[in-house]
Amino acid sequence: MSTMRPSDIYYSQDSISVEFDNGYTIFSTLNACRKHPFVIDKISPIRICNIYGKWYTLDNRRLWIFKRLEEEGHISDVWVQYVGRNQLPDSKFTTTTEGESVEIRQRSDFF
């Protein structure tokens, strides 16, 4: 493993869910990281693979959080785990912006 700046990593999907499998939202996780910096170290490294010379993540929600934290000056880099291109199925490589941005899908009962 090594580290990279979140701004040097691209989204592999065109949209992300607002909620993680554990029930926490990307917003609550971001706020926890802002208030309690030790939480950042509890987040698993993001997996990345090289496609067309760019590093794309398999962990788009975590990348979204890390990009916000980098923009706000809370972090400068994150732990990454390099994986092979075969770890990112074509059906999951849905970016329509070459990984520059991602839409957040809201649950209908979230608000």
Short mmCIF file of C-alpha atoms in Angstrom, two decimals:
data_model
loop_
_atom_site.label_atom_id
_atom_site.label_comp_id
_atom_site.label_asym_id
_atom_site.label_seq_id
_atom_site.Cartn_x
_atom_site.Cartn_y
_atom_site.Cartn_z
CA MET A 1 0.00 0.00 0.00
CA SER A 2 0.97 3.59 -0.45
CA THR A 3 -0.64 7.03 -0.30
CA MET A 4 -2.10 9.36 -2.91
CA ARG A 5 -3.86 12.69 -2.96
CA PRO A 6 -7.63 12.18 -3.32
CA SER A 7 -7.59 14.82 -6.06
CA ASP A 8 -5.41 12.50 -8.15
CA ILE A 9 -7.99 9.70 -8.03
CA TYR A 10 -11.10 9.49 -10.20
CA TYR A 11 -14.61 8.13 -9.66
CA SER A 12 -15.42 4.93 -11.51
CA GLN A 13 -19.18 5.34 -11.24
CA ASP A 14 -21.58 8.04 -12.32
CA SER A 15 -23.48 8.00 -9.01
CA ILE A 16 -23.15 6.89 -5.41
CA SER A 17 -25.63 6.01 -2.70
CA VAL A 18 -25.89 8.45 0.18
CA GLU A 19 -25.67 5.56 2.65
CA PHE A 20 -23.01 2.97 3.44
CA ASP A 21 -23.93 -0.66 4.09
CA ASN A 22 -23.50 -0.04 7.84
CA GLY A 23 -26.28 2.59 7.80
CA TYR A 24 -24.04 5.64 8.17
CA THR A 25 -24.37 8.30 5.49
CA ILE A 26 -21.57 9.94 3.59
CA PHE A 27 -22.58 13.22 5.26
CA SER A 28 -22.48 11.85 8.83
CA THR A 29 -19.13 10.19 8.11
CA LEU A 30 -17.74 13.43 6.66
CA ASN A 31 -18.90 15.38 9.72
CA ALA A 32 -17.41 12.78 12.09
CA CYS A 33 -14.06 13.11 10.28
CA ARG A 34 -14.21 16.90 10.56
CA LYS A 35 -14.96 16.84 14.30
CA HIS A 36 -12.81 13.88 15.27
CA PRO A 37 -9.77 13.52 12.97
CA PHE A 38 -8.90 10.09 14.41
CA VAL A 39 -11.99 8.76 12.58
CA ILE A 40 -10.18 9.31 9.27
CA ASP A 41 -7.66 6.62 10.22
CA LYS A 42 -10.51 4.18 10.92
CA ILE A 43 -11.68 4.32 7.29
CA SER A 44 -10.35 1.49 5.15
CA PRO A 45 -7.89 2.32 2.36
CA ILE A 46 -9.53 2.86 -1.01
CA ARG A 47 -8.86 0.40 -3.79
CA ILE A 48 -7.67 1.87 -7.07
CA CYS A 49 -6.83 0.52 -10.51
CA ASN A 50 -5.24 2.09 -13.55
CA ILE A 51 -7.45 2.57 -16.60
CA TYR A 52 -6.22 4.52 -19.61
CA GLY A 53 -3.42 6.02 -17.50
CA LYS A 54 -5.72 7.34 -14.74
CA TRP A 55 -6.31 5.95 -11.25
CA TYR A 56 -9.97 5.04 -10.69
CA THR A 57 -11.41 3.96 -7.36
CA LEU A 58 -13.59 0.99 -6.58
CA ASP A 59 -14.69 2.83 -3.43
CA ASN A 60 -16.51 5.90 -4.70
CA ARG A 61 -18.28 6.94 -1.47
CA ARG A 62 -15.04 6.91 0.51
CA LEU A 63 -13.34 8.88 -2.26
CA TRP A 64 -16.14 11.47 -2.15
CA ILE A 65 -15.50 11.94 1.59
CA PHE A 66 -11.72 12.11 1.14
CA LYS A 67 -12.02 14.67 -1.66
CA ARG A 68 -14.12 16.94 0.60
CA LEU A 69 -11.60 16.56 3.44
CA GLU A 70 -8.73 17.39 1.11
CA GLU A 71 -10.53 20.46 -0.27
CA GLU A 72 -11.12 21.68 3.30
CA GLY A 73 -7.48 21.16 4.28
CA HIS A 74 -8.09 18.31 6.75
CA ILE A 75 -5.96 15.78 4.82
CA SER A 76 -3.45 15.82 2.00
CA ASP A 77 -3.31 12.12 1.14
CA VAL A 78 -5.00 8.79 1.84
CA TRP A 79 -3.97 5.17 1.95
CA VAL A 80 -4.66 3.31 -1.28
CA GLN A 81 -4.50 -0.32 -2.27
CA TYR A 82 -3.61 -1.09 -5.87
CA VAL A 83 -5.78 -3.74 -7.49
CA GLY A 84 -5.96 -5.16 -10.99
CA ARG A 85 -8.35 -3.83 -13.62
CA ASN A 86 -10.22 -7.15 -13.39
CA GLN A 87 -11.41 -6.11 -9.91
CA LEU A 88 -13.60 -3.39 -11.47
CA PRO A 89 -16.28 -5.06 -13.60
CA ASP A 90 -17.31 -3.18 -16.73
CA SER A 91 -20.86 -3.01 -15.31
CA LYS A 92 -19.48 -0.93 -12.39
CA PHE A 93 -17.39 1.39 -14.58
CA THR A 94 -20.23 3.80 -15.34
CA THR A 95 -18.61 7.24 -15.17
CA THR A 96 -19.88 9.64 -17.81
CA THR A 97 -17.48 12.44 -16.81
CA GLU A 98 -14.19 10.52 -17.05
CA GLY A 99 -14.30 10.24 -13.26
CA GLU A 100 -14.29 13.99 -12.59
CA SER A 101 -17.60 14.06 -10.73
CA VAL A 102 -20.25 11.83 -9.21
CA GLU A 103 -23.94 12.30 -8.44
CA ILE A 104 -25.33 11.42 -5.01
CA ARG A 105 -28.43 9.24 -5.06
CA GLN A 106 -30.77 10.14 -2.20
CA ARG A 107 -33.00 7.62 -0.51
CA SER A 108 -36.63 8.66 -0.83
CA ASP A 109 -37.12 8.36 2.94
CA PHE A 110 -33.87 10.11 3.84
CA PHE A 111 -35.25 13.63 4.14
#
